[in-house]
mmCIF file of C-alpha atoms in Angstrom:
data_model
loop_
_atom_site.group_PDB
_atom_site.id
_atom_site.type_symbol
_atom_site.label_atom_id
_atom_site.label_comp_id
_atom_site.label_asym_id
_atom_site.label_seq_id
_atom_site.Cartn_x
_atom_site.Cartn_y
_atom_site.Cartn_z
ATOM 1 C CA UNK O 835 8.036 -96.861 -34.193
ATOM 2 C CA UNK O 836 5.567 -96.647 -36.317
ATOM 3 C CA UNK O 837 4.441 -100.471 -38.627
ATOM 4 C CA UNK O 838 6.664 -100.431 -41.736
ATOM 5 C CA UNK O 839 4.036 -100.513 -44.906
ATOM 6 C CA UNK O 840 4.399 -100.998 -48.546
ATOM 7 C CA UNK O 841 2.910 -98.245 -50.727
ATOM 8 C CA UNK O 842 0.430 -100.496 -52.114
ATOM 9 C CA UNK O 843 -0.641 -102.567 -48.904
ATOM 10 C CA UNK O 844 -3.781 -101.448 -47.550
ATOM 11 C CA UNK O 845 -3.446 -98.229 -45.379
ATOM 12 C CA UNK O 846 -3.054 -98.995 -41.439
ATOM 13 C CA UNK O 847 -6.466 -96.791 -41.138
ATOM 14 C CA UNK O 848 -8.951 -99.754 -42.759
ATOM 15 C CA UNK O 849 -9.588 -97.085 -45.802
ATOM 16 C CA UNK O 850 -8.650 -100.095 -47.492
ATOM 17 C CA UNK O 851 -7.184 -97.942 -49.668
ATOM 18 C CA UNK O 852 -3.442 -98.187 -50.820
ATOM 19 C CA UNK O 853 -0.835 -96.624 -47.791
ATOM 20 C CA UNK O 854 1.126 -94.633 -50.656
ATOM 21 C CA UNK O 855 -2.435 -93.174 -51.372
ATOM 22 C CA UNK O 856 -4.069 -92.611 -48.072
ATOM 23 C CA UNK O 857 -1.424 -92.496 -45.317
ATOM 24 C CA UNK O 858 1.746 -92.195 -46.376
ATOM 25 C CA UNK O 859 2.256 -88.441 -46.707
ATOM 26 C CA UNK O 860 0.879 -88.330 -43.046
ATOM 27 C CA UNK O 861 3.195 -90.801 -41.521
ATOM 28 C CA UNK O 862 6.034 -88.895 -43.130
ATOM 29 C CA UNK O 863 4.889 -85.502 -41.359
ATOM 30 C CA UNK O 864 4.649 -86.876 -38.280
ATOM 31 C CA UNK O 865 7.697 -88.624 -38.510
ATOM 32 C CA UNK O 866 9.775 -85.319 -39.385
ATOM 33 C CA UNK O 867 8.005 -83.704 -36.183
ATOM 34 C CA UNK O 868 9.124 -86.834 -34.136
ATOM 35 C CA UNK O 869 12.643 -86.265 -35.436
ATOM 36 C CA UNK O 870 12.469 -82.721 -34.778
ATOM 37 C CA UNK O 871 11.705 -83.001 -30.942
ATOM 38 C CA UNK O 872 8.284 -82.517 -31.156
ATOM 39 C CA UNK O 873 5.291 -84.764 -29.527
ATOM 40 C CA UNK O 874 3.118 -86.448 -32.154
ATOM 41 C CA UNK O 875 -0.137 -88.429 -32.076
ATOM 42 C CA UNK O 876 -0.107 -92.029 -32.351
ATOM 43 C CA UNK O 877 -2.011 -93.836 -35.045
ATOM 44 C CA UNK O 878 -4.873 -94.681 -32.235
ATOM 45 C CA UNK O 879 -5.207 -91.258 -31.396
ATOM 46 C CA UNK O 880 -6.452 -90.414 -35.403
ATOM 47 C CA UNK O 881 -10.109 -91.090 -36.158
ATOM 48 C CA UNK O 882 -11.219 -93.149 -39.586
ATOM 49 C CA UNK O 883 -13.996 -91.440 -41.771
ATOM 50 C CA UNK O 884 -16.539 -93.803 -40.312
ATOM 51 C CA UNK O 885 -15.271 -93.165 -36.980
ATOM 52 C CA UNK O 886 -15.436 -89.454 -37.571
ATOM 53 C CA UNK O 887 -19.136 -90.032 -38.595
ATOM 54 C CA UNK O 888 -20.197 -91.803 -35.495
ATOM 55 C CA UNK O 889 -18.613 -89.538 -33.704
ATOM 56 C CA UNK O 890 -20.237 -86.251 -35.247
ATOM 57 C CA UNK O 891 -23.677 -88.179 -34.846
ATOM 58 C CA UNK O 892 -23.116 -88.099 -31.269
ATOM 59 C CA UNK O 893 -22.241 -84.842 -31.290
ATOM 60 C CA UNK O 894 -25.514 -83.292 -32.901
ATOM 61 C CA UNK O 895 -27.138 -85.223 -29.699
ATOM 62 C CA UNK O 896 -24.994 -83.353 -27.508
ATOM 63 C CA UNK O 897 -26.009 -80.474 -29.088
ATOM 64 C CA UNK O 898 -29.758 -80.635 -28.810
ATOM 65 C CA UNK O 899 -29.612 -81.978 -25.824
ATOM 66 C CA UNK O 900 -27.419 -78.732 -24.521
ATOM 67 C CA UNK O 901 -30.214 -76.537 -26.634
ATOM 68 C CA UNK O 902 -33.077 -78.314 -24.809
ATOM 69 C CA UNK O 903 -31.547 -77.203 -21.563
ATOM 70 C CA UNK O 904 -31.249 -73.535 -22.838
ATOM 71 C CA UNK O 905 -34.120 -73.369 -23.364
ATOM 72 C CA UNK O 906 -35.509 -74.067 -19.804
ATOM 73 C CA UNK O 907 -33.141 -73.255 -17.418
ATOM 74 C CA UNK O 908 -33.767 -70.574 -15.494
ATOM 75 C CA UNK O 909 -34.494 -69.120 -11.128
ATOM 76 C CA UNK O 910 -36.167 -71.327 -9.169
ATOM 77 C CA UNK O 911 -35.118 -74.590 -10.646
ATOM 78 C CA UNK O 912 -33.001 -76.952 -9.211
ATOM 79 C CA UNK O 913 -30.332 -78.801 -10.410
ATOM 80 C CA UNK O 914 -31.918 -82.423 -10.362
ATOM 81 C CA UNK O 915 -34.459 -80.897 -12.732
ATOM 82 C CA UNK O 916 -31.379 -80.262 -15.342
ATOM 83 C CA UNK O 917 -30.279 -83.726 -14.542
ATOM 84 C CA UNK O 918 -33.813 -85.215 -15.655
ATOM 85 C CA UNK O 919 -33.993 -83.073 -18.436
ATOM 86 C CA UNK O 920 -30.620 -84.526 -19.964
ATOM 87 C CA UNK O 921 -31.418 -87.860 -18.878
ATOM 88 C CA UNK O 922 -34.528 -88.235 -20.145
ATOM 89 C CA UNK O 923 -34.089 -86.409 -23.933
ATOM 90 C CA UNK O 924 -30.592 -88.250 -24.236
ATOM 91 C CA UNK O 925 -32.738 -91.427 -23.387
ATOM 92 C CA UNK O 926 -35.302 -91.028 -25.784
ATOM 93 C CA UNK O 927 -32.874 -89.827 -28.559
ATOM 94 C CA UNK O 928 -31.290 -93.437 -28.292
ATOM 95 C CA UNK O 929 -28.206 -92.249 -26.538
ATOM 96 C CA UNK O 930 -26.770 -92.927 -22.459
ATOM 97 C CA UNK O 931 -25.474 -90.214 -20.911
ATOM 98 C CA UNK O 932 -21.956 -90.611 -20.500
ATOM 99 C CA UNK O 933 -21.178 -89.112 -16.975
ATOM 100 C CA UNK O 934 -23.844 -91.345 -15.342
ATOM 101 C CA UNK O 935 -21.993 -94.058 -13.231
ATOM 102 C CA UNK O 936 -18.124 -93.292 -14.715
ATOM 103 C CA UNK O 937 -15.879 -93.847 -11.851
ATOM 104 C CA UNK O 938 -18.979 -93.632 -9.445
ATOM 105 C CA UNK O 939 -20.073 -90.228 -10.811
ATOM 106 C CA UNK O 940 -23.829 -90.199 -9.568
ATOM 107 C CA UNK O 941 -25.152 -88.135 -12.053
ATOM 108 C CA UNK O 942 -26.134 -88.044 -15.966
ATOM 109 C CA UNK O 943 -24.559 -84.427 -15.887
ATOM 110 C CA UNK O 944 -22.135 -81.770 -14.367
ATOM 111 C CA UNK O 945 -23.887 -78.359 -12.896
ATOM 112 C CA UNK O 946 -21.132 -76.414 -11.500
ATOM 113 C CA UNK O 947 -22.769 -72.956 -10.305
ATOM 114 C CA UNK O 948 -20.172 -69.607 -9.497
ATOM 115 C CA UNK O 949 -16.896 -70.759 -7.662
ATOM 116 C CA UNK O 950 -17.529 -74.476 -8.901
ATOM 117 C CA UNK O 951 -14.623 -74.804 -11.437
ATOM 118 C CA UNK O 952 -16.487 -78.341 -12.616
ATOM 119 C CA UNK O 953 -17.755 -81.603 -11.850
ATOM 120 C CA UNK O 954 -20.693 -79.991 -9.768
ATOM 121 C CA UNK O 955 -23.246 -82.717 -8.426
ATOM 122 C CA UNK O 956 -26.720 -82.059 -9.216
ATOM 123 C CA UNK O 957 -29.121 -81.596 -6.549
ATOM 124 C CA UNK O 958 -32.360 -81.194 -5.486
ATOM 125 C CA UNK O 959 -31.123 -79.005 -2.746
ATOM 126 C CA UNK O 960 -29.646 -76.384 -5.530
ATOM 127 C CA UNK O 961 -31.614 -74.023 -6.816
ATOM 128 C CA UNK O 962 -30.623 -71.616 -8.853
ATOM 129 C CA UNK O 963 -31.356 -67.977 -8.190
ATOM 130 C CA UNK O 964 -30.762 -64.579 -9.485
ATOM 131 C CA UNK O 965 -27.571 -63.815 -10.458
ATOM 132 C CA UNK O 966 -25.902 -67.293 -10.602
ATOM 133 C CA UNK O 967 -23.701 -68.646 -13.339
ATOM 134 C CA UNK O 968 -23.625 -71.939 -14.294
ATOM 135 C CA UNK O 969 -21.921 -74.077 -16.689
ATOM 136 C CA UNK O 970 -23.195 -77.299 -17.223
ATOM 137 C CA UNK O 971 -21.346 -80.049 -18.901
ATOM 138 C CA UNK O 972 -23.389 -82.712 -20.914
ATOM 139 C CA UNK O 973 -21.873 -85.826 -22.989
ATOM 140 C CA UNK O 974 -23.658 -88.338 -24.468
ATOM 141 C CA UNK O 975 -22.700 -91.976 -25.839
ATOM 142 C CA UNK O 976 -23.872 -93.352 -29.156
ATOM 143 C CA UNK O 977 -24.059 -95.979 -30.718
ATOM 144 C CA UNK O 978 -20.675 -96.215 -29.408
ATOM 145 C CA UNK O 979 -19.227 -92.798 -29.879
ATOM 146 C CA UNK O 980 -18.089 -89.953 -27.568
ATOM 147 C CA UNK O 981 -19.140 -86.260 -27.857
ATOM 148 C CA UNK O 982 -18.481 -83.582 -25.128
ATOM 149 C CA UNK O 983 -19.321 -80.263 -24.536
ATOM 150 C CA UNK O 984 -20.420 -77.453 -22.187
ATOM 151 C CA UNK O 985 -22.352 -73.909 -21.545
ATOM 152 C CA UNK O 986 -22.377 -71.116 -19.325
ATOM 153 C CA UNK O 987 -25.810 -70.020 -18.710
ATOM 154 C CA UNK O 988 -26.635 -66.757 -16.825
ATOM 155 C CA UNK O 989 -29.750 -66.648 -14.628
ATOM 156 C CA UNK O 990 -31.362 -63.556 -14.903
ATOM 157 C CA UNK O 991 -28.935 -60.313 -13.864
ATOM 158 C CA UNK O 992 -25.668 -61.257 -12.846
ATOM 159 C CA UNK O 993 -23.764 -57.860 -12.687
ATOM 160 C CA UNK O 994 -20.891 -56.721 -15.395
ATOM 161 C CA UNK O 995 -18.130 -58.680 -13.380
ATOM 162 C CA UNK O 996 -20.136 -62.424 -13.675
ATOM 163 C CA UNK O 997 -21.204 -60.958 -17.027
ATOM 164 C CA UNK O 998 -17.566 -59.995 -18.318
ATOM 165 C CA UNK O 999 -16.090 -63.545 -16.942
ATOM 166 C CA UNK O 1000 -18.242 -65.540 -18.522
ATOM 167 C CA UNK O 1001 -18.212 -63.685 -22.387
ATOM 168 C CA UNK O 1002 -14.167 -63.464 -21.758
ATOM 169 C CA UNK O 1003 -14.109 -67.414 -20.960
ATOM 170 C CA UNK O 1004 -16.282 -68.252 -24.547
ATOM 171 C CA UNK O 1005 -13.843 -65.276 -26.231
ATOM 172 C CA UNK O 1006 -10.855 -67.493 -25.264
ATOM 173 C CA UNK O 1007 -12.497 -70.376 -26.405
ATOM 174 C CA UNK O 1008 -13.125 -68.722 -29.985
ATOM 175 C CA UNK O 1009 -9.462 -67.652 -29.859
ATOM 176 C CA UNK O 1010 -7.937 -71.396 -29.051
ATOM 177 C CA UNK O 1011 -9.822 -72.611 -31.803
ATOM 178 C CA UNK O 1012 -8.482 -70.004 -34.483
ATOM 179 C CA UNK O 1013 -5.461 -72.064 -33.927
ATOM 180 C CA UNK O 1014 -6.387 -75.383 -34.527
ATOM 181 C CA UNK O 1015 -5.448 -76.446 -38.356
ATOM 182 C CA UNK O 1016 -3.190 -79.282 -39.237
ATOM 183 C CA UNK O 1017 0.474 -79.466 -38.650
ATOM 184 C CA UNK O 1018 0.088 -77.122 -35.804
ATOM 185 C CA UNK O 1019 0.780 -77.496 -31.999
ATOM 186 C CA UNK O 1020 -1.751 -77.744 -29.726
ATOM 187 C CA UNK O 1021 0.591 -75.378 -27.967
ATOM 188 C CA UNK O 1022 -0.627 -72.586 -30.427
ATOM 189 C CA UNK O 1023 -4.617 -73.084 -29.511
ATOM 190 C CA UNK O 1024 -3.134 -73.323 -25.960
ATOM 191 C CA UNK O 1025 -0.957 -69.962 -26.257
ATOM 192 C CA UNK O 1026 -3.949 -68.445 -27.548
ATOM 193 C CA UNK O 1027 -6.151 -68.719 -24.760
ATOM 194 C CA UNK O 1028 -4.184 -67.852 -21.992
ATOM 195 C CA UNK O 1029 -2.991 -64.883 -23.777
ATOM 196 C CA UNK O 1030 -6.488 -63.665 -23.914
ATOM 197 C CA UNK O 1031 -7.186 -64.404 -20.508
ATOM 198 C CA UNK O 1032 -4.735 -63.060 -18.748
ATOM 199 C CA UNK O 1033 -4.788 -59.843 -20.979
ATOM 200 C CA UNK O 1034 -8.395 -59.057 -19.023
ATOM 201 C CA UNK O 1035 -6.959 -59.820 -15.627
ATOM 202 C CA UNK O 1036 -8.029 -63.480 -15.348
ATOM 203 C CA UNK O 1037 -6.281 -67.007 -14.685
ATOM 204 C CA UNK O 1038 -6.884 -69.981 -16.314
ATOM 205 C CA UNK O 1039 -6.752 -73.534 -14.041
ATOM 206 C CA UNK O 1040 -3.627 -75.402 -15.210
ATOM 207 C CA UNK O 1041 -4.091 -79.079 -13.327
ATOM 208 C CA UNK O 1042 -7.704 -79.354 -14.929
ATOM 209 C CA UNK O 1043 -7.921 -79.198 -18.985
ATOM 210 C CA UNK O 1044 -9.297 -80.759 -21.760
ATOM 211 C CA UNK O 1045 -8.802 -84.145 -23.708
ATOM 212 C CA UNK O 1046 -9.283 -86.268 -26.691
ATOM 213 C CA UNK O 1047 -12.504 -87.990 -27.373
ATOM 214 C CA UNK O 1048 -14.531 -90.150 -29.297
ATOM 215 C CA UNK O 1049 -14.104 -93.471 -28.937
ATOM 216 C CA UNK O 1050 -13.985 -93.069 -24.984
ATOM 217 C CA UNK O 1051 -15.204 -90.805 -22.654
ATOM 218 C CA UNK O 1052 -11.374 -89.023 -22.209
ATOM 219 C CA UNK O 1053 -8.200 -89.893 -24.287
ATOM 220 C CA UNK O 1054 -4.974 -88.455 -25.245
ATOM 221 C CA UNK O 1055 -3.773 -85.644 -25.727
ATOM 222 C CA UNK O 1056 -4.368 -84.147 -22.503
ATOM 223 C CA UNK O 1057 -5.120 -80.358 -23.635
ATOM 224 C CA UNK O 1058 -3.280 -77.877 -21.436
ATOM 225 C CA UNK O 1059 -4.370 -74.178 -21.381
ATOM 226 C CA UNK O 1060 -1.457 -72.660 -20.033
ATOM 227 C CA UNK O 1061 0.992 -73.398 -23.102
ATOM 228 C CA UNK O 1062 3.328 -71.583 -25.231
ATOM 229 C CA UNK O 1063 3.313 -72.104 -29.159
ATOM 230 C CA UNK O 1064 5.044 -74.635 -31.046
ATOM 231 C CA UNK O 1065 4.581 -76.896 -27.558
ATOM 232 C CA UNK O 1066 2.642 -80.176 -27.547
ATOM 233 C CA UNK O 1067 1.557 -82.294 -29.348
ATOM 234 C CA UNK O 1068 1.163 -82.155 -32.965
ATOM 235 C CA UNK O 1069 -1.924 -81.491 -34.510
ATOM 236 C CA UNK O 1070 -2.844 -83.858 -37.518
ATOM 237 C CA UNK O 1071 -6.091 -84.190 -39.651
ATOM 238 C CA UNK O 1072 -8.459 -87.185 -37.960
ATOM 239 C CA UNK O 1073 -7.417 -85.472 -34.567
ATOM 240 C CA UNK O 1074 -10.380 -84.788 -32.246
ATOM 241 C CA UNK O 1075 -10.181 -83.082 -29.055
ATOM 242 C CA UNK O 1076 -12.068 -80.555 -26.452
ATOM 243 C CA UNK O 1077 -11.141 -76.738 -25.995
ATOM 244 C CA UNK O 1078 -12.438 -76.071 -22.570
ATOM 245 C CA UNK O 1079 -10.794 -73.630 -21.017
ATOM 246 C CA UNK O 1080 -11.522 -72.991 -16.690
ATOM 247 C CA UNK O 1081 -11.161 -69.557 -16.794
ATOM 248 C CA UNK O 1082 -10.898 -67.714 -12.555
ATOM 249 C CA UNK O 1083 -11.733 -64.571 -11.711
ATOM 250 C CA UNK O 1084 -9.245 -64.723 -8.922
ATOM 251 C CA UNK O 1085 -6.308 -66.842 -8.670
ATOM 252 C CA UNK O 1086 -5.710 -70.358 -10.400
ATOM 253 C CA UNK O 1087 -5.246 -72.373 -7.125
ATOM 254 C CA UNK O 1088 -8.227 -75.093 -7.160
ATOM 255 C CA UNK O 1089 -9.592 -77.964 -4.599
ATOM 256 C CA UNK O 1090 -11.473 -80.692 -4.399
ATOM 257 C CA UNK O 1091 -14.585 -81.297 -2.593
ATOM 258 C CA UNK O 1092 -13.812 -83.593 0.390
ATOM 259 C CA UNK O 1093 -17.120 -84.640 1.184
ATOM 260 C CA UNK O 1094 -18.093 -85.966 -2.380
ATOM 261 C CA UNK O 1095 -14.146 -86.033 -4.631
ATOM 262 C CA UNK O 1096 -15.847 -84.584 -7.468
ATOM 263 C CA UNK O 1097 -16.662 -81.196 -6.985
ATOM 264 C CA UNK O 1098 -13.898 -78.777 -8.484
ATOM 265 C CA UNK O 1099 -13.958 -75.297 -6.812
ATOM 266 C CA UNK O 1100 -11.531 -72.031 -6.790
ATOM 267 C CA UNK O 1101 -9.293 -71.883 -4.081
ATOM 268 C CA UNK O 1102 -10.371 -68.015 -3.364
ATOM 269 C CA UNK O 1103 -14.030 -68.138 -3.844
ATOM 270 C CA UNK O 1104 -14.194 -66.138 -6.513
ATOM 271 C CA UNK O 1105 -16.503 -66.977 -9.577
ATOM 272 C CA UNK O 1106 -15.015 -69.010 -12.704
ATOM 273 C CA UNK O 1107 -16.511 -69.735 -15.866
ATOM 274 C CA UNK O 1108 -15.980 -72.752 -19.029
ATOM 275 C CA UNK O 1109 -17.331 -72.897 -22.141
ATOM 276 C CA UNK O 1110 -16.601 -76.593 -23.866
ATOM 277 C CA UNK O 1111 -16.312 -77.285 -27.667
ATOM 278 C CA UNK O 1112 -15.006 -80.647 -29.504
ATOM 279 C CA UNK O 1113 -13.219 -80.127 -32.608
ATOM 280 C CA UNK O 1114 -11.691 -82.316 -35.366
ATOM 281 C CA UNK O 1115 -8.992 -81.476 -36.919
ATOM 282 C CA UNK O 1116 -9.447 -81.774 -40.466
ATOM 283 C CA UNK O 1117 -6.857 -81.734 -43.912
ATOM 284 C CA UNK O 1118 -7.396 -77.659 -44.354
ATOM 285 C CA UNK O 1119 -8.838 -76.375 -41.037
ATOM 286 C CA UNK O 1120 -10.903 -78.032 -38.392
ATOM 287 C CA UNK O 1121 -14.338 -78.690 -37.551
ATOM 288 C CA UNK O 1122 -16.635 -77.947 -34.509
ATOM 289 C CA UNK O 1123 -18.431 -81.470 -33.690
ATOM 290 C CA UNK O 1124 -19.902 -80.434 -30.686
ATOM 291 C CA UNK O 1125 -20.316 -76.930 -28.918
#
């Protein structure tokens, strides 16, 4: 239930404005969703301005980190080099890189080449070649706050099938996030995606998907791609979550890598592809923190 406040006791969100002028309206939408059936965010779940500012902070890092990579990657490197590269700029930027050591993860970032769905462990034994795709999946800590997001990066000529997968994946991305405006259902953003995938033949994974974030590494809602609209949870301003879609050119089934329980890859060997963005939820729309 949700803390019973006056209209003119400060607001539960440390505005320190008055609840009948910050709040109150808000609690009162979520409650009629709640009483409607629907699943709504709790109050820990919605960001404060300042939090929302840290957060964004971190997310520009991201960013340029995820630019600085761009602009290097290409045949003949391996993936340790990416992992330096994000290591040492998020370093030097003042920032840790969030992956490194979280629930044993040995790396400072994910490198997950063709049939690797995600969590692919850099290595100086990769090295990337003509025709690989490869997303890679950078998030950085600071000062405290969470950002997330990914690429897909083609190396040199991959063919029109590698090539079609990967601009269909960022298309259903760009679709989800069409969606995303308050008082909606993550369930719409969800509906979204799928739909486009599956209208050009693909699958999208349905026991891997994205997550709230910001004030740690992965929080609620888990973000399901595989959704129909009105579904889910209820999207409310100071919301902030990732749109990461695992889209398969084959068949959704997934496994895990025995020898090192990280490594995420598609059950028939056939390429997928992920494009990652973190977006807030905002009082008329939403905004991209981190793409």
């Amino acid at each position: 239930m949700l803390k019973r406040i006056g209209s003119g006791d400060p607001c539960w969100c440390g505005s320190r404005k008055p609840y009948g002028q910050c709040h109150q309206e808000f609690d009162r939408k979520v409650s009629r969703a709640r009483f409607m059936g629907h699943e709504v965010p709790s109050h820990k779940i919605i960001k404060t301005p300042e939090q929302i500012q840290g957060i964004r902070e971190s997310g520009k890092l991201n960013v340029a980190v995820l630019d600085y990579v761009a602009e290097r990657i290409r045949a003949g490197i391996t993936t340790a080099e990416i992992d330096q590269w994000v290591y040492d700029y998020t370093t030097k930027h003042g920032g840790i890189p969030a992956p490194l050591g979280y629930e044993g993860f040995p790396k400072s970032v994910c490198t997950s080449i063709d049939a690797q769905v995600c969590h692919g462990i850099p290595s100086e034994d990769v090295v990337l070649k003509e025709g690989d795709i490869i997303n890679v999946d950078v998030s950085t800590i600071l000062h405290g706050y969470y950002s997330d997001s990914s690429r897909m990066f083609m190396i040199g000529d991959v063919g029109p099938e590698k090539e079609k997968l990967v601009r269909v994946a960022r298309e259903a991305v760009e679709k989800g996030l069409q969606e995303v405006k308050p008082w909606g259902y993550l369930g719409d953003m969800g509906q979204a995606v799928h739909d486009h995938v599956k209208k050009h033949g693909y699958t999208v994974v349905e026991d891997v998907g994205g997550h709230g974030v910001g004030l740690e590494f992965h929080e609620d809602p888990f973000v399901s791609y595989v959704t129909r609209r009105g579904t889910e949870m209820l999207m409310a301003p100071g919301m902030i979550f990732t749109i990461e879609p695992m889209v398969n050119m084959g068949g959704d089934e997934i496994f895990v890598d025995d020898g090192n329980g990280w490594t995420i890859y598609t059950e028939d060997g056939k390429p997928s592809a992920q494009w990652e963005i973190m977006v807030l939820v905002t009082e008329d729309g939403h905004e991209v923190l981190a793409w």
